[in-house]
mmCIF file of C-alpha atoms and ligand atoms in Angstrom:
data_model
loop_
_atom_site.group_PDB
_atom_site.id
_atom_site.type_symbol
_atom_site.label_atom_id
_atom_site.label_comp_id
_atom_site.label_asym_id
_atom_site.label_seq_id
_atom_site.Cartn_x
_atom_site.Cartn_y
_atom_site.Cartn_z
ATOM 1 C CA UNK A 1 -66.247 -2.921 -20.901
ATOM 2 C CA UNK A 2 -65.086 -0.631 -23.995
ATOM 3 C CA UNK A 3 -61.970 0.965 -23.110
ATOM 4 C CA UNK A 4 -63.562 4.659 -23.920
ATOM 5 C CA UNK A 5 -66.071 4.431 -21.483
ATOM 6 C CA UNK A 6 -63.786 3.985 -18.712
ATOM 7 C CA UNK A 7 -63.661 6.882 -15.430
ATOM 8 C CA UNK A 8 -60.690 7.660 -14.844
ATOM 9 C CA UNK A 9 -61.151 10.242 -12.131
ATOM 10 C CA UNK A 10 -60.169 9.344 -8.825
ATOM 11 C CA UNK A 11 -60.480 10.582 -5.225
ATOM 12 C CA UNK A 12 -57.392 11.931 -3.796
ATOM 13 C CA UNK A 13 -59.459 12.462 0.007
ATOM 14 C CA UNK A 14 -61.205 15.573 -1.027
ATOM 15 C CA UNK A 15 -58.964 16.231 -3.992
ATOM 16 C CA UNK A 16 -60.552 14.840 -7.290
ATOM 17 C CA UNK A 17 -58.633 14.518 -10.264
ATOM 18 C CA UNK A 18 -59.327 13.839 -13.721
ATOM 19 C CA UNK A 19 -57.160 11.151 -13.942
ATOM 20 C CA UNK A 20 -54.774 8.779 -11.592
ATOM 21 C CA UNK A 21 -51.495 10.413 -13.758
ATOM 22 C CA UNK A 22 -49.880 13.507 -12.231
ATOM 23 C CA UNK A 23 -46.000 14.497 -12.925
ATOM 24 C CA UNK A 24 -43.725 14.024 -9.411
ATOM 25 C CA UNK A 25 -42.435 17.294 -8.689
ATOM 26 C CA UNK A 26 -38.444 17.617 -9.626
ATOM 27 C CA UNK A 27 -38.728 16.521 -12.725
ATOM 28 C CA UNK A 28 -40.906 18.623 -14.472
ATOM 29 C CA UNK A 29 -39.796 22.064 -13.323
ATOM 30 C CA UNK A 30 -42.707 24.384 -13.088
ATOM 31 C CA UNK A 31 -44.359 22.501 -16.222
ATOM 32 C CA UNK A 32 -43.158 25.547 -18.692
ATOM 33 C CA UNK A 33 -40.448 23.656 -19.904
ATOM 34 C CA UNK A 34 -42.881 20.961 -21.124
ATOM 35 C CA UNK A 35 -45.143 22.939 -22.641
ATOM 36 C CA UNK A 36 -44.213 22.220 -26.139
ATOM 37 C CA UNK A 37 -43.741 18.643 -25.283
ATOM 38 C CA UNK A 38 -47.013 17.419 -23.440
ATOM 39 C CA UNK A 39 -50.470 18.585 -23.200
ATOM 40 C CA UNK A 40 -50.646 19.088 -20.077
ATOM 41 C CA UNK A 41 -53.974 19.653 -19.608
ATOM 42 C CA UNK A 42 -54.377 15.833 -20.067
ATOM 43 C CA UNK A 43 -52.783 15.382 -16.865
ATOM 44 C CA UNK A 44 -54.299 14.363 -13.277
ATOM 45 C CA UNK A 45 -51.741 17.114 -11.384
ATOM 46 C CA UNK A 46 -49.030 18.535 -11.893
ATOM 47 C CA UNK A 47 -46.803 18.479 -8.616
ATOM 48 C CA UNK A 48 -44.070 21.845 -9.118
ATOM 49 C CA UNK A 49 -40.482 21.743 -7.743
ATOM 50 C CA UNK A 50 -40.765 21.870 -4.183
ATOM 51 C CA UNK A 51 -40.615 25.193 -3.304
ATOM 52 C CA UNK A 52 -38.911 26.602 0.119
ATOM 53 C CA UNK A 53 -39.443 30.076 2.025
ATOM 54 C CA UNK A 54 -36.526 31.621 1.328
ATOM 55 C CA UNK A 55 -34.938 30.788 -1.819
ATOM 56 C CA UNK A 56 -32.118 28.080 -1.948
ATOM 57 C CA UNK A 57 -29.215 27.658 -4.298
ATOM 58 C CA UNK A 58 -29.015 24.358 -3.476
ATOM 59 C CA UNK A 59 -26.231 21.682 -2.857
ATOM 60 C CA UNK A 60 -23.266 22.173 -4.648
ATOM 61 C CA UNK A 61 -22.530 20.821 -8.067
ATOM 62 C CA UNK A 62 -22.150 18.248 -9.582
ATOM 63 C CA UNK A 63 -25.912 17.435 -8.450
ATOM 64 C CA UNK A 64 -26.816 14.394 -10.995
ATOM 65 C CA UNK A 65 -25.302 11.179 -12.178
ATOM 66 C CA UNK A 66 -25.994 7.806 -14.572
ATOM 67 C CA UNK A 67 -26.229 4.809 -12.510
ATOM 68 C CA UNK A 68 -27.292 1.450 -13.428
ATOM 69 C CA UNK A 69 -31.282 2.166 -14.531
ATOM 70 C CA UNK A 70 -31.334 4.824 -12.362
ATOM 71 C CA UNK A 71 -29.920 7.921 -11.469
ATOM 72 C CA UNK A 72 -28.676 10.266 -8.435
ATOM 73 C CA UNK A 73 -29.890 13.043 -7.622
ATOM 74 C CA UNK A 74 -28.313 15.883 -4.973
ATOM 75 C CA UNK A 75 -30.629 19.050 -5.109
ATOM 76 C CA UNK A 76 -31.015 20.544 -2.382
ATOM 77 C CA UNK A 77 -34.003 21.998 -2.813
ATOM 78 C CA UNK A 78 -32.993 24.770 -5.307
ATOM 79 C CA UNK A 79 -35.878 26.933 -5.242
ATOM 80 C CA UNK A 80 -36.704 30.942 -5.518
ATOM 81 C CA UNK A 81 -38.808 30.878 -2.548
ATOM 82 C CA UNK A 82 -42.547 31.060 -1.945
ATOM 83 C CA UNK A 83 -43.190 34.685 -2.836
ATOM 84 C CA UNK A 84 -41.077 34.492 -6.404
ATOM 85 C CA UNK A 85 -43.351 30.832 -6.521
ATOM 86 C CA UNK A 86 -46.464 33.392 -6.539
ATOM 87 C CA UNK A 87 -45.720 35.773 -8.329
ATOM 88 C CA UNK A 88 -43.830 34.013 -11.485
ATOM 89 C CA UNK A 89 -44.684 30.421 -11.886
ATOM 90 C CA UNK A 90 -48.069 30.009 -9.491
ATOM 91 C CA UNK A 91 -50.356 32.331 -12.938
ATOM 92 C CA UNK A 92 -49.201 29.856 -15.421
ATOM 93 C CA UNK A 93 -49.505 26.967 -13.492
ATOM 94 C CA UNK A 94 -52.916 27.777 -12.384
ATOM 95 C CA UNK A 95 -54.397 28.036 -16.457
ATOM 96 C CA UNK A 96 -52.905 24.701 -17.220
ATOM 97 C CA UNK A 97 -56.384 23.572 -16.397
ATOM 98 C CA UNK A 98 -54.427 20.364 -14.571
ATOM 99 C CA UNK A 99 -54.309 20.004 -10.805
ATOM 100 C CA UNK A 100 -51.814 21.720 -9.568
ATOM 101 C CA UNK A 101 -50.588 20.283 -6.581
ATOM 102 C CA UNK A 102 -47.673 22.322 -4.626
ATOM 103 C CA UNK A 103 -45.281 21.039 -2.584
ATOM 104 C CA UNK A 104 -43.206 23.024 0.206
ATOM 105 C CA UNK A 105 -40.434 22.197 2.535
ATOM 106 C CA UNK A 106 -40.148 23.695 5.581
ATOM 107 C CA UNK A 107 -36.997 23.342 7.935
ATOM 108 C CA UNK A 108 -38.857 23.416 10.906
ATOM 109 C CA UNK A 109 -42.410 23.347 12.284
ATOM 110 C CA UNK A 110 -42.887 26.901 11.765
ATOM 111 C CA UNK A 111 -42.027 27.399 8.533
ATOM 112 C CA UNK A 112 -43.991 24.808 7.123
ATOM 113 C CA UNK A 113 -47.645 26.174 8.982
ATOM 114 C CA UNK A 114 -46.203 29.618 7.133
ATOM 115 C CA UNK A 115 -45.924 28.493 3.945
ATOM 116 C CA UNK A 116 -49.650 26.274 3.946
ATOM 117 C CA UNK A 117 -51.119 29.299 5.596
ATOM 118 C CA UNK A 118 -49.399 31.372 3.117
ATOM 119 C CA UNK A 119 -50.700 29.567 0.142
ATOM 120 C CA UNK A 120 -54.342 28.714 1.931
ATOM 121 C CA UNK A 121 -56.836 30.198 -0.448
ATOM 122 C CA UNK A 122 -55.040 31.591 -3.119
ATOM 123 C CA UNK A 123 -56.216 31.047 -6.806
ATOM 124 C CA UNK A 124 -55.066 27.955 -8.818
ATOM 125 C CA UNK A 125 -54.205 25.337 -5.849
ATOM 126 C CA UNK A 126 -55.669 22.180 -5.840
ATOM 127 C CA UNK A 127 -53.904 20.997 -3.122
ATOM 128 C CA UNK A 128 -51.090 21.024 -0.781
ATOM 129 C CA UNK A 129 -48.129 18.627 -1.222
ATOM 130 C CA UNK A 130 -45.942 18.158 2.426
ATOM 131 C CA UNK A 131 -42.537 17.197 1.271
ATOM 132 C CA UNK A 132 -41.132 15.859 4.699
ATOM 133 C CA UNK A 133 -38.729 13.381 2.680
ATOM 134 C CA UNK A 134 -35.879 15.476 0.777
ATOM 135 C CA UNK A 135 -32.920 13.169 1.564
ATOM 136 C CA UNK A 136 -30.660 16.421 0.401
ATOM 137 C CA UNK A 137 -31.733 19.025 2.750
ATOM 138 C CA UNK A 138 -29.217 18.939 5.800
ATOM 139 C CA UNK A 139 -30.059 21.322 9.077
ATOM 140 C CA UNK A 140 -33.325 20.518 9.397
ATOM 141 C CA UNK A 141 -35.645 18.222 11.387
ATOM 142 C CA UNK A 142 -36.430 15.262 9.702
ATOM 143 C CA UNK A 143 -40.041 15.286 10.137
ATOM 144 C CA UNK A 144 -40.337 12.202 7.906
ATOM 145 C CA UNK A 145 -38.284 9.551 9.949
ATOM 146 C CA UNK A 146 -39.806 10.309 13.005
ATOM 147 C CA UNK A 147 -43.440 9.465 13.418
ATOM 148 C CA UNK A 148 -44.479 12.266 16.620
ATOM 149 C CA UNK A 149 -42.801 14.724 13.875
ATOM 150 C CA UNK A 150 -44.911 13.932 11.116
ATOM 151 C CA UNK A 151 -48.458 13.366 13.022
ATOM 152 C CA UNK A 152 -47.377 17.169 14.210
ATOM 153 C CA UNK A 153 -46.897 19.341 11.207
ATOM 154 C CA UNK A 154 -49.464 17.566 9.106
ATOM 155 C CA UNK A 155 -51.960 18.604 11.157
ATOM 156 C CA UNK A 156 -49.658 21.647 11.862
ATOM 157 C CA UNK A 157 -50.445 22.289 8.221
ATOM 158 C CA UNK A 158 -54.177 20.964 8.064
ATOM 159 C CA UNK A 159 -55.134 23.525 10.752
ATOM 160 C CA UNK A 160 -53.274 26.733 9.332
ATOM 161 C CA UNK A 161 -55.205 25.747 6.394
ATOM 162 C CA UNK A 162 -58.343 24.464 4.256
ATOM 163 C CA UNK A 163 -55.823 22.850 1.368
ATOM 164 C CA UNK A 164 -56.261 18.566 0.532
ATOM 165 C CA UNK A 165 -53.050 17.325 2.262
ATOM 166 C CA UNK A 166 -50.536 14.612 -0.045
ATOM 167 C CA UNK A 167 -48.025 14.086 2.569
ATOM 168 C CA UNK A 168 -44.828 12.750 0.756
ATOM 169 C CA UNK A 169 -42.782 10.046 2.734
ATOM 170 C CA UNK A 170 -39.206 8.570 2.573
ATOM 171 C CA UNK A 171 -38.368 5.014 2.453
ATOM 172 C CA UNK A 172 -35.112 5.650 4.456
ATOM 173 C CA UNK A 173 -36.552 4.829 7.329
ATOM 174 C CA UNK A 174 -36.751 1.539 9.370
ATOM 175 C CA UNK A 175 -41.023 1.445 9.069
ATOM 176 C CA UNK A 176 -42.832 3.440 6.572
ATOM 177 C CA UNK A 177 -45.862 1.891 7.906
ATOM 178 C CA UNK A 178 -45.815 4.012 11.051
ATOM 179 C CA UNK A 179 -44.329 7.374 9.805
ATOM 180 C CA UNK A 180 -47.378 6.808 6.873
ATOM 181 C CA UNK A 181 -49.878 6.366 10.234
ATOM 182 C CA UNK A 182 -48.403 8.754 11.662
ATOM 183 C CA UNK A 183 -49.012 11.289 8.747
ATOM 184 C CA UNK A 184 -52.342 10.379 8.742
ATOM 185 C CA UNK A 185 -53.231 11.156 12.613
ATOM 186 C CA UNK A 186 -51.793 13.901 11.894
ATOM 187 C CA UNK A 187 -55.090 14.771 9.369
ATOM 188 C CA UNK A 188 -53.404 13.977 5.475
ATOM 189 C CA UNK A 189 -55.271 13.372 2.373
ATOM 190 C CA UNK A 190 -53.259 10.814 1.330
ATOM 191 C CA UNK A 191 -49.675 9.786 1.614
ATOM 192 C CA UNK A 192 -47.264 9.931 -1.080
ATOM 193 C CA UNK A 193 -44.289 7.246 -1.468
ATOM 194 C CA UNK A 194 -41.992 6.963 -2.602
ATOM 195 C CA UNK A 195 -38.955 9.869 -1.953
ATOM 196 C CA UNK A 196 -35.829 8.772 -3.728
ATOM 197 C CA UNK A 197 -33.635 6.147 -1.572
ATOM 198 C CA UNK A 198 -29.882 7.329 -0.526
ATOM 199 C CA UNK A 199 -27.764 6.287 -2.778
ATOM 200 C CA UNK A 200 -24.254 7.337 -3.673
ATOM 201 C CA UNK A 201 -21.443 6.636 -6.487
ATOM 202 C CA UNK A 202 -17.411 6.273 -6.602
ATOM 203 C CA UNK A 203 -15.236 7.274 -8.990
ATOM 204 C CA UNK A 204 -12.631 5.156 -6.616
ATOM 205 C CA UNK A 205 -9.891 5.725 -8.804
ATOM 206 C CA UNK A 206 -9.933 9.671 -7.770
ATOM 207 C CA UNK A 207 -11.113 8.234 -4.532
ATOM 208 C CA UNK A 208 -13.677 10.810 -4.732
ATOM 209 C CA UNK A 209 -17.470 10.722 -5.264
ATOM 210 C CA UNK A 210 -19.547 11.428 -7.841
ATOM 211 C CA UNK A 211 -21.483 13.668 -6.471
ATOM 212 C CA UNK A 212 -20.316 17.099 -5.074
ATOM 213 C CA UNK A 213 -22.660 16.557 -1.665
ATOM 214 C CA UNK A 214 -21.407 13.214 -1.778
ATOM 215 C CA UNK A 215 -24.353 11.138 -1.145
ATOM 216 C CA UNK A 216 -28.046 12.142 -2.887
ATOM 217 C CA UNK A 217 -31.397 10.601 -3.493
ATOM 218 C CA UNK A 218 -31.662 7.246 -6.258
ATOM 219 C CA UNK A 219 -34.713 7.064 -8.504
ATOM 220 C CA UNK A 220 -35.954 5.909 -11.380
ATOM 221 C CA UNK A 221 -36.235 1.735 -12.557
ATOM 222 C CA UNK A 222 -33.994 0.983 -10.361
ATOM 223 C CA UNK A 223 -36.015 1.718 -7.205
ATOM 224 C CA UNK A 224 -39.598 0.256 -8.505
ATOM 225 C CA UNK A 225 -39.626 -2.948 -6.496
ATOM 226 C CA UNK A 226 -38.934 -0.656 -3.697
ATOM 227 C CA UNK A 227 -41.527 1.477 -3.934
ATOM 228 C CA UNK A 228 -43.908 -0.969 -5.146
ATOM 229 C CA UNK A 229 -43.481 -3.037 -1.452
ATOM 230 C CA UNK A 230 -43.737 0.105 0.351
ATOM 231 C CA UNK A 231 -47.045 0.809 -1.429
ATOM 232 C CA UNK A 232 -48.627 -2.388 -0.945
ATOM 233 C CA UNK A 233 -47.398 -2.370 2.807
ATOM 234 C CA UNK A 234 -48.893 0.720 3.813
ATOM 235 C CA UNK A 235 -52.214 0.865 1.456
ATOM 236 C CA UNK A 236 -53.418 -2.419 3.830
ATOM 237 C CA UNK A 237 -52.708 0.170 6.978
ATOM 238 C CA UNK A 238 -53.720 3.568 6.423
ATOM 239 C CA UNK A 239 -57.616 4.396 4.747
ATOM 240 C CA UNK A 240 -56.364 7.141 3.350
ATOM 241 C CA UNK A 241 -55.828 6.449 0.241
ATOM 242 C CA UNK A 242 -51.678 6.038 -1.451
ATOM 243 C CA UNK A 243 -50.328 7.917 -4.428
ATOM 244 C CA UNK A 244 -47.200 5.050 -5.558
ATOM 245 C CA UNK A 245 -44.074 7.062 -6.708
ATOM 246 C CA UNK A 246 -41.212 5.274 -8.220
ATOM 247 C CA UNK A 247 -39.493 4.607 -11.412
ATOM 248 C CA UNK A 248 -42.798 4.182 -13.015
ATOM 249 C CA UNK A 249 -41.513 4.479 -17.156
ATOM 250 C CA UNK A 250 -44.911 2.795 -18.753
ATOM 251 C CA UNK A 251 -48.809 1.643 -18.190
ATOM 252 C CA UNK A 252 -47.237 -1.187 -17.329
ATOM 253 C CA UNK A 253 -45.697 -0.107 -14.025
ATOM 254 C CA UNK A 254 -48.674 2.488 -13.671
ATOM 255 C CA UNK A 255 -51.171 -0.843 -13.709
ATOM 256 C CA UNK A 256 -49.193 -2.604 -10.670
ATOM 257 C CA UNK A 257 -48.731 0.647 -8.354
ATOM 258 C CA UNK A 258 -52.338 0.549 -9.066
ATOM 259 C CA UNK A 259 -52.749 -3.348 -8.079
ATOM 260 C CA UNK A 260 -50.331 -3.446 -5.316
ATOM 261 C CA UNK A 261 -52.952 -0.284 -3.470
ATOM 262 C CA UNK A 262 -51.840 3.002 -5.425
ATOM 263 C CA UNK A 263 -55.126 5.477 -5.901
ATOM 264 C CA UNK A 264 -53.037 7.552 -8.453
ATOM 265 C CA UNK A 265 -49.360 7.719 -9.190
ATOM 266 C CA UNK A 266 -46.696 9.577 -10.001
ATOM 267 C CA UNK A 267 -44.026 10.364 -13.225
ATOM 268 C CA UNK A 268 -39.974 10.972 -12.306
ATOM 269 C CA UNK A 269 -37.135 10.201 -13.940
ATOM 270 C CA UNK A 270 -38.740 9.113 -16.626
ATOM 271 C CA UNK A 271 -40.021 12.317 -17.853
ATOM 272 C CA UNK A 272 -35.622 13.071 -18.745
ATOM 273 C CA UNK A 273 -35.972 10.499 -20.317
ATOM 274 C CA UNK A 274 -39.477 10.259 -22.300
ATOM 275 C CA UNK A 275 -40.856 13.233 -21.677
ATOM 276 C CA UNK A 276 -43.916 12.483 -23.629
ATOM 277 C CA UNK A 277 -44.102 8.901 -21.545
ATOM 278 C CA UNK A 278 -47.195 10.789 -19.537
ATOM 279 C CA UNK A 279 -48.864 11.457 -22.647
ATOM 280 C CA UNK A 280 -47.886 7.607 -23.162
ATOM 281 C CA UNK A 281 -49.378 5.737 -20.508
ATOM 282 C CA UNK A 282 -52.690 8.623 -20.778
ATOM 283 C CA UNK A 283 -53.388 6.748 -24.248
ATOM 284 C CA UNK A 284 -52.505 3.426 -23.241
ATOM 285 C CA UNK A 285 -54.130 3.597 -19.360
ATOM 286 C CA UNK A 286 -58.457 3.122 -20.264
ATOM 287 C CA UNK A 287 -56.805 -0.137 -22.535
ATOM 288 C CA UNK A 288 -55.210 -1.477 -19.820
ATOM 289 C CA UNK A 289 -57.907 -1.315 -17.040
ATOM 290 C CA UNK A 290 -60.640 -3.041 -19.882
ATOM 291 C CA UNK A 291 -57.931 -5.914 -19.338
ATOM 292 C CA UNK A 292 -58.445 -6.572 -15.786
ATOM 293 C CA UNK A 293 -62.634 -5.945 -17.075
ATOM 294 C CA UNK A 294 -62.660 -2.728 -14.915
ATOM 295 C CA UNK A 295 -65.546 0.442 -15.313
ATOM 296 C CA UNK A 296 -63.555 2.877 -13.253
ATOM 297 C CA UNK A 297 -59.464 2.626 -12.033
ATOM 298 C CA UNK A 298 -60.949 2.506 -8.562
ATOM 299 C CA UNK A 299 -61.938 -1.347 -9.366
ATOM 300 C CA UNK A 300 -58.081 -2.102 -10.068
ATOM 301 C CA UNK A 301 -56.910 -0.238 -6.704
ATOM 302 C CA UNK A 302 -55.278 -3.167 -4.664
ATOM 303 C CA UNK A 303 -56.293 -6.022 -5.399
ATOM 304 C CA UNK A 304 -53.853 -8.083 -5.746
ATOM 305 C CA UNK A 305 -53.778 -11.687 -5.271
ATOM 306 C CA UNK A 306 -51.168 -12.689 -2.550
ATOM 307 C CA UNK A 307 -53.637 -16.651 -2.503
ATOM 308 C CA UNK A 308 -51.147 -19.133 -5.115
HETATM 309 C C1 FMN B 1 -33.667 15.670 -9.916
HETATM 310 C C2 FMN B 1 -34.511 15.323 -8.744
HETATM 311 C C3 FMN B 1 -35.185 16.016 -8.153
HETATM 312 C C4 FMN B 1 -35.736 15.941 -7.453
HETATM 313 N N1 FMN B 1 -36.740 17.128 -6.366
HETATM 314 C C5 FMN B 1 -37.894 16.708 -5.195
HETATM 315 C C6 FMN B 1 -38.221 17.835 -5.142
HETATM 316 O O1 FMN B 1 -38.005 19.011 -5.190
HETATM 317 N N2 FMN B 1 -39.314 17.429 -4.208
HETATM 318 C C7 FMN B 1 -39.910 16.407 -4.441
HETATM 319 O O2 FMN B 1 -40.405 15.849 -3.139
HETATM 320 N N3 FMN B 1 -39.343 15.146 -4.890
HETATM 321 C C8 FMN B 1 -38.103 15.324 -5.807
HETATM 322 N N4 FMN B 1 -37.771 14.701 -6.497
HETATM 323 C C9 FMN B 1 -37.927 13.457 -6.388
HETATM 324 C C10 FMN B 1 -39.289 12.651 -7.372
HETATM 325 O O3 FMN B 1 -40.186 13.701 -7.215
HETATM 326 C C11 FMN B 1 -39.576 11.362 -7.017
HETATM 327 O O4 FMN B 1 -40.517 11.037 -5.692
HETATM 328 C C12 FMN B 1 -38.500 10.137 -7.321
HETATM 329 O O5 FMN B 1 -38.050 10.520 -7.841
HETATM 330 C C13 FMN B 1 -38.993 8.834 -7.785
HETATM 331 O O6 FMN B 1 -39.406 8.666 -8.493
HETATM 332 P P1 FMN B 1 -38.586 8.158 -9.844
HETATM 333 O O7 FMN B 1 -38.451 7.201 -9.541
HETATM 334 O O8 FMN B 1 -40.148 8.405 -10.819
HETATM 335 O O9 FMN B 1 -38.250 9.679 -10.326
HETATM 336 C C14 FMN B 1 -36.191 14.723 -7.472
HETATM 337 C C15 FMN B 1 -36.445 14.036 -8.044
HETATM 338 C C16 FMN B 1 -35.236 14.052 -8.956
HETATM 339 C C17 FMN B 1 -35.071 13.321 -9.736
#
């Protein structure tokens, strides 16, 4: 099939996207900062920086450190809160001509549900992303590591709002499959994985951590193999779609995630060192799909062959 004839649309539960290339929360700001470099309307979707109910000033600096093939961050969900987001950022995002998936994080069940109810019905929101996986926020219940809590919070959000729900999972658990199943049982339309891997960096001469918060989340190419394994395992054990995240930096990475079982992907850290990476991926994707004889993205999803 000629590459230009390939269907790039994907279905993520109740959410239909023009293509499977999204940008990951926290790595794309609120999109304004990227508009000069990226044709935002070409993206399958945008996940703006996670918002919380109240404003948060985030963690003590330094908040980012470069590591081998990746980076560590301990931003700590620095944001101006949900009302400022609705007032200052949502109107702009809503006019971009791409799906906006608003990422929310609550410190409690009630906060998640309240935020979902507040966002329900506002124009310009295609779906909700539940950030139940941030490694940098202490004091809250860990909805991404305890299955019962995960199912309850997803179910509560589902009850409170009519938007499709993407539950974002952490790799910092013994069994990510059981948490994914819990999200599915709670009514998530999709699971997105992975968030960052807990890590740290040390200056041994000073005997000091390099991050102000001591530990942070590792991202970038260094975590791609971990993310691929997580996607592969989860995709075979849940019926809802999986959105793959972790170290994606080019079209080959995207194809690996699709073949492993992801229906769509989010590009994160690569946006920092190559801001036009998503455009390059979108330019190359039809040809890569054509190489596998696909007529649409779904034709390659989960087609990994393991019989040697
Ligand atoms: C600086 C930075 C900030 C991030 N902030 C958020 C956030 O606010 N919400 C969230 O769900 N994930 C956040 N993430 C995690 C990314 O969305 C993504 O899951 C992770 O970085 C793995 O993908 P990557 O290797 O492509 O970056 C952040 C990552 C980085 C590097």
